[in-house]
GROMACS .gro file of C-alpha atoms in nm:
model
  244
    1MET     CA    1   0.009   0.019  -0.010
    2ALA     CA    2   0.142   0.369  -0.148
    3SER     CA    3   0.155   0.627   0.152
    4ARG     CA    4   0.382   0.858   0.086
    5ILE     CA    5   0.259   0.992  -0.194
    6LEU     CA    6   0.369   1.299  -0.505
    7LEU     CA    7   0.113   1.444  -0.635
    8TYR     CA    8   0.117   1.693  -0.895
    9GLY     CA    9  -0.189   1.943  -1.005
   10GLY     CA   10  -0.336   1.902  -0.602
   11THR     CA   11  -0.462   2.263  -0.588
   12ARG     CA   12  -0.759   2.215  -0.816
   13GLY     CA   13  -0.987   1.991  -0.959
   14THR     CA   14  -0.971   1.565  -0.906
   15GLY     CA   15  -0.607   1.642  -0.744
   16ALA     CA   16  -0.714   1.853  -0.502
   17LEU     CA   17  -1.047   1.617  -0.380
   18LEU     CA   18  -0.802   1.331  -0.419
   19ALA     CA   19  -0.519   1.501  -0.186
   20LYS     CA   20  -0.825   1.574   0.052
   21ARG     CA   21  -0.870   1.204   0.029
   22LEU     CA   22  -0.548   1.094   0.043
   23VAL     CA   23  -0.504   1.288   0.398
   24ALA     CA   24  -0.804   1.217   0.533
   25ARG     CA   25  -0.669   0.831   0.490
   26GLY     CA   26  -0.410   0.850   0.658
   27HIS     CA   27  -0.126   0.913   0.370
   28GLN     CA   28   0.193   1.146   0.360
   29VAL     CA   29   0.102   1.361   0.067
   30ARG     CA   30   0.363   1.542  -0.025
   31ALA     CA   31   0.217   1.844  -0.324
   32VAL     CA   32   0.429   1.999  -0.611
   33VAL     CA   33   0.266   2.375  -0.680
   34ARG     CA   34   0.398   2.576  -0.912
   35ASP     CA   35   0.291   2.951  -0.696
   36ALA     CA   36   0.325   2.941  -0.303
   37ALA     CA   37   0.052   3.115  -0.250
   38ARG     CA   38  -0.205   2.872  -0.310
   39ARG     CA   39  -0.114   2.617  -0.038
   40ALA     CA   40  -0.367   2.776   0.151
   41GLY     CA   41  -0.634   2.602  -0.077
   42LEU     CA   42  -0.438   2.240   0.059
   43PRO     CA   43  -0.578   2.003   0.392
   44SER     CA   44  -0.332   2.075   0.637
   45GLY     CA   45  -0.059   1.775   0.723
   46ILE     CA   46   0.024   1.821   0.326
   47ASP     CA   47   0.425   1.880   0.255
   48VAL     CA   48   0.425   2.146   0.005
   49VAL     CA   49   0.705   2.185  -0.231
   50VAL     CA   50   0.732   2.463  -0.463
   51GLY     CA   51   0.821   2.315  -0.837
   52ASP     CA   52   0.671   2.400  -1.216
   53LEU     CA   53   0.649   2.136  -1.486
   54THR     CA   54   0.815   2.350  -1.713
   55GLN     CA   55   1.128   2.446  -1.491
   56PRO     CA   56   1.274   2.103  -1.448
   57GLU     CA   57   1.555   2.264  -1.208
   58THR     CA   58   1.229   2.300  -0.970
   59LEU     CA   59   1.189   1.974  -0.928
   60ARG     CA   60   1.482   1.774  -0.849
   61GLY     CA   61   1.435   1.566  -0.468
   62ALA     CA   62   1.019   1.620  -0.515
   63ALA     CA   63   0.988   1.240  -0.575
   64SER     CA   64   1.303   1.171  -0.322
   65GLY     CA   65   1.165   0.893  -0.041
   66MET     CA   66   0.801   0.834  -0.219
   67ASP     CA   67   0.605   0.528  -0.263
   68ALA     CA   68   0.389   0.678  -0.564
   69LEU     CA   69   0.371   0.942  -0.829
   70VAL     CA   70   0.091   1.097  -0.908
   71PHE     CA   71   0.018   1.328  -1.200
   72THR     CA   72  -0.349   1.485  -1.241
   73ALA     CA   73  -0.219   1.797  -1.361
   74GLY     CA   74  -0.301   1.990  -1.715
   75VAL     CA   75  -0.387   2.375  -1.905
   76THR     CA   76  -0.686   2.430  -1.720
   77GLN     CA   77  -0.711   2.801  -1.931
   78ARG     CA   78  -0.910   2.786  -2.286
   79PRO     CA   79  -0.824   2.854  -2.544
   80ALA     CA   80  -0.494   2.722  -2.509
   81GLY     CA   81  -0.178   2.783  -2.746
   82GLU     CA   82   0.028   2.399  -2.882
   83ARG     CA   83   0.328   2.550  -2.748
   84VAL     CA   84   0.159   2.546  -2.348
   85ILE     CA   85   0.016   2.246  -2.375
   86LYS     CA   86   0.307   2.075  -2.540
   87ALA     CA   87   0.571   2.199  -2.223
   88VAL     CA   88   0.320   2.120  -1.956
   89GLU     CA   89   0.163   1.831  -2.089
   90TYR     CA   90   0.445   1.655  -2.229
   91ASP     CA   91   0.743   1.823  -2.146
   92GLY     CA   92   0.635   1.856  -1.785
   93VAL     CA   93   0.582   1.484  -1.762
   94ARG     CA   94   0.875   1.401  -1.889
   95GLU     CA   95   1.078   1.625  -1.654
   96ALA     CA   96   0.853   1.489  -1.401
   97LEU     CA   97   0.972   1.142  -1.443
   98ALA     CA   98   1.311   1.198  -1.522
   99ALA     CA   99   1.379   1.444  -1.176
  100ALA     CA  100   1.171   1.180  -0.997
  101GLN     CA  101   1.458   0.913  -1.176
  102GLY     CA  102   1.763   1.120  -1.064
  103ASP     CA  103   1.562   1.149  -0.685
  104GLY     CA  104   1.634   0.722  -0.647
  105PHE     CA  105   1.229   0.725  -0.687
  106SER     CA  106   1.096   0.345  -0.790
  107GLY     CA  107   0.731   0.334  -0.724
  108GLN     CA  108   0.429   0.331  -0.946
  109VAL     CA  109   0.324   0.626  -1.151
  110LEU     CA  110  -0.029   0.711  -1.189
  111TYR     CA  111  -0.187   0.940  -1.485
  112MET     CA  112  -0.479   1.095  -1.539
  113THR     CA  113  -0.578   1.164  -1.896
  114ALA     CA  114  -0.859   1.203  -2.114
  115LEU     CA  115  -1.045   0.943  -2.320
  116GLY     CA  116  -1.005   0.946  -2.711
  117VAL     CA  117  -0.631   0.965  -2.707
  118ASN     CA  118  -0.608   0.715  -2.944
  119ARG     CA  119  -0.965   0.702  -3.123
  120PRO     CA  120  -1.092   1.039  -3.349
  121SER     CA  121  -1.402   1.232  -3.250
  122PHE     CA  122  -1.586   1.530  -3.352
  123MET     CA  123  -1.537   1.574  -2.938
  124GLY     CA  124  -1.176   1.459  -2.983
  125TRP     CA  125  -1.148   1.755  -3.263
  126VAL     CA  126  -1.257   2.023  -3.058
  127LEU     CA  127  -1.088   1.993  -2.764
  128ASN     CA  128  -0.783   2.002  -2.961
  129ARG     CA  129  -0.873   2.293  -3.189
  130ILE     CA  130  -0.971   2.478  -2.776
  131LYS     CA  131  -0.629   2.318  -2.643
  132GLY     CA  132  -0.316   2.327  -2.826
  133ASN     CA  133  -0.371   1.919  -2.956
  134THR     CA  134  -0.421   1.817  -2.604
  135LEU     CA  135  -0.526   1.442  -2.709
  136VAL     CA  136  -0.209   1.435  -2.888
  137TRP     CA  137   0.065   1.569  -2.673
  138ARG     CA  138  -0.108   1.347  -2.369
  139ARG     CA  139  -0.093   1.034  -2.620
  140LYS     CA  140   0.331   1.164  -2.642
  141ALA     CA  141   0.306   1.103  -2.215
  142GLU     CA  142   0.121   0.801  -2.204
  143GLU     CA  143   0.404   0.681  -2.438
  144ALA     CA  144   0.629   0.831  -2.228
  145ILE     CA  145   0.565   0.680  -1.886
  146ALA     CA  146   0.529   0.348  -2.034
  147ALA     CA  147   0.868   0.415  -2.169
  148SER     CA  148   0.982   0.538  -1.819
  149GLY     CA  149   1.054   0.181  -1.671
  150PHE     CA  150   0.813   0.249  -1.381
  151PRO     CA  151   0.485   0.021  -1.298
  152TYR     CA  152   0.204   0.263  -1.429
  153VAL     CA  153  -0.210   0.290  -1.488
  154ILE     CA  154  -0.290   0.568  -1.706
  155VAL     CA  155  -0.603   0.672  -1.617
  156ARG     CA  156  -0.873   0.808  -1.902
  157ALA     CA  157  -1.112   0.966  -1.778
  158GLY     CA  158  -1.432   1.044  -1.953
  159MET     CA  159  -1.538   1.442  -1.977
  160LEU     CA  160  -1.512   1.562  -1.617
  161THR     CA  161  -1.799   1.702  -1.443
  162ASP     CA  162  -1.797   1.846  -1.112
  163SER     CA  163  -2.196   1.568  -1.005
  164PRO     CA  164  -2.163   1.480  -0.635
  165PRO     CA  165  -1.922   1.141  -0.617
  166GLY     CA  166  -2.172   0.790  -0.614
  167ARG     CA  167  -2.415   0.955  -0.816
  168ARG     CA  168  -2.357   0.663  -1.070
  169PRO     CA  169  -2.199   0.345  -1.135
  170VAL     CA  170  -1.817   0.377  -1.242
  171VAL     CA  171  -1.740   0.160  -1.523
  172LEU     CA  172  -1.380   0.039  -1.606
  173SER     CA  173  -1.252  -0.098  -1.894
  174THR     CA  174  -0.924  -0.144  -2.107
  175GLY     CA  175  -1.070  -0.081  -2.419
  176ASP     CA  176  -1.040   0.273  -2.665
  177GLN     CA  177  -1.303   0.462  -2.683
  178PRO     CA  178  -1.347   0.798  -2.846
  179LEU     CA  179  -1.402   1.103  -2.616
  180SER     CA  180  -1.786   1.240  -2.646
  181LEU     CA  181  -2.078   1.408  -2.457
  182ARG     CA  182  -2.245   1.119  -2.327
  183THR     CA  183  -1.894   0.972  -2.190
  184ARG     CA  184  -1.854   1.151  -1.812
  185VAL     CA  185  -1.700   1.053  -1.511
  186SER     CA  186  -1.701   1.319  -1.207
  187ARG     CA  187  -1.394   1.458  -1.049
  188GLY     CA  188  -1.526   1.257  -0.732
  189ASP     CA  189  -1.511   0.968  -0.804
  190MET     CA  190  -1.224   1.013  -1.039
  191ALA     CA  191  -1.003   1.112  -0.684
  192GLU     CA  192  -1.181   0.782  -0.531
  193LEU     CA  193  -1.068   0.513  -0.810
  194PHE     CA  194  -0.735   0.694  -0.785
  195VAL     CA  195  -0.769   0.641  -0.402
  196HIS     CA  196  -0.843   0.255  -0.494
  197LEU     CA  197  -0.534   0.207  -0.702
  198LEU     CA  198  -0.304   0.364  -0.457
  199GLU     CA  199  -0.408   0.186  -0.225
  200SER     CA  200  -0.377  -0.170  -0.432
  201GLY     CA  201  -0.010  -0.119  -0.459
  202PRO     CA  202   0.220  -0.178  -0.790
  203GLY     CA  203   0.106  -0.343  -1.025
  204ALA     CA  204   0.086  -0.442  -1.347
  205ARG     CA  205   0.175  -0.188  -1.651
  206ARG     CA  206  -0.146  -0.131  -1.763
  207VAL     CA  207  -0.450   0.154  -1.918
  208LEU     CA  208  -0.779   0.221  -1.770
  209GLU     CA  209  -1.059   0.377  -1.921
  210VAL     CA  210  -1.304   0.557  -1.687
  211LEU     CA  211  -1.693   0.653  -1.738
  212GLU     CA  212  -2.014   0.631  -1.545
  213GLY     CA  213  -2.214   0.367  -1.666
  214PRO     CA  214  -2.605   0.347  -1.629
  215GLY     CA  215  -2.826   0.292  -1.309
  216ASP     CA  216  -2.820   0.510  -0.986
  217GLY     CA  217  -2.606   0.468  -0.721
  218GLY     CA  218  -2.175   0.479  -0.632
  219THR     CA  219  -1.962   0.221  -0.709
  220ASP     CA  220  -1.847  -0.113  -0.601
  221TRP     CA  221  -1.507  -0.047  -0.593
  222SER     CA  222  -1.403  -0.414  -0.459
  223ARG     CA  223  -1.538  -0.556  -0.791
  224ALA     CA  224  -1.430  -0.285  -1.042
  225LEU     CA  225  -1.061  -0.347  -0.975
  226ASP     CA  226  -1.129  -0.689  -0.984
  227GLU     CA  227  -1.292  -0.805  -1.301
  228ILE     CA  228  -0.993  -0.553  -1.437
  229GLY     CA  229  -0.802  -0.786  -1.307
  230VAL     CA  230  -0.623  -0.506  -0.986
  231VAL     CA  231  -0.619  -0.679  -0.632
  232SER     CA  232  -0.855  -0.431  -0.480
  233PRO     CA  233  -0.762  -0.326  -0.107
  234ALA     CA  234  -0.941  -0.486   0.074
  235GLN     CA  235  -0.756  -0.846  -0.099
  236VAL     CA  236  -0.385  -0.719  -0.068
  237GLY     CA  237  -0.336  -0.834   0.322
  238ALA     CA  238  -0.550  -1.196   0.226
  239HIS     CA  239  -0.313  -1.214  -0.093
  240ARG     CA  240   0.004  -1.151   0.124
  241ARG     CA  241  -0.098  -1.404   0.395
  242PRO     CA  242   0.187  -1.703   0.424
  243ARG     CA  243  -0.027  -1.985   0.312
  244ARG     CA  244  -0.019  -2.282   0.572
   0.00000   0.00000   0.00000
């Protein structure tokens, strides 16, 4: 079970929700923030490091002593030019991975990206027009993570909403779906999924796709993870018990 977690993107959106959940569950969280003034929005108890994904020298040492590295960071302004998108969402990921390797990090990497990086669609085209080919650069970031040598889980999310978590069951798959208005998922549910993945411990290198399913009610996370071959947190102890 990961207990010391380095978080890029913890001051807003899914990352902020994840930071709160991790602290509440007793994990040690270190957040890399671009602006020291933004630490005020983080839960108390978080170790804050000032660093910028576009300035590699500021990332050194951040991953030292960490068990897991989580990326939920991305360019939020719209529209955004391709130069900015590439600098943050591709070059920044590569530089953070290189810094982690230099720090002696050997844990798992979790990366939040988007549906549609491999499947063209109208909504994907619109998003790329608004945000400087973001899906192109996120696909390249996925490739960099896969080539890094770290165990990883790449999580492709549907269109993110601020709906309350647990309103709809979440569907996990290993397919390759296009982005559309109907492929949605709440940020709260994404944060909950990341908590469960972190508490499951490092696993096989894999890519998951996440969106809301039909019906009402929350998600049985242990069952959902088990169905795609991830050992759930509840099962970790059972899998580690010695045989009699």
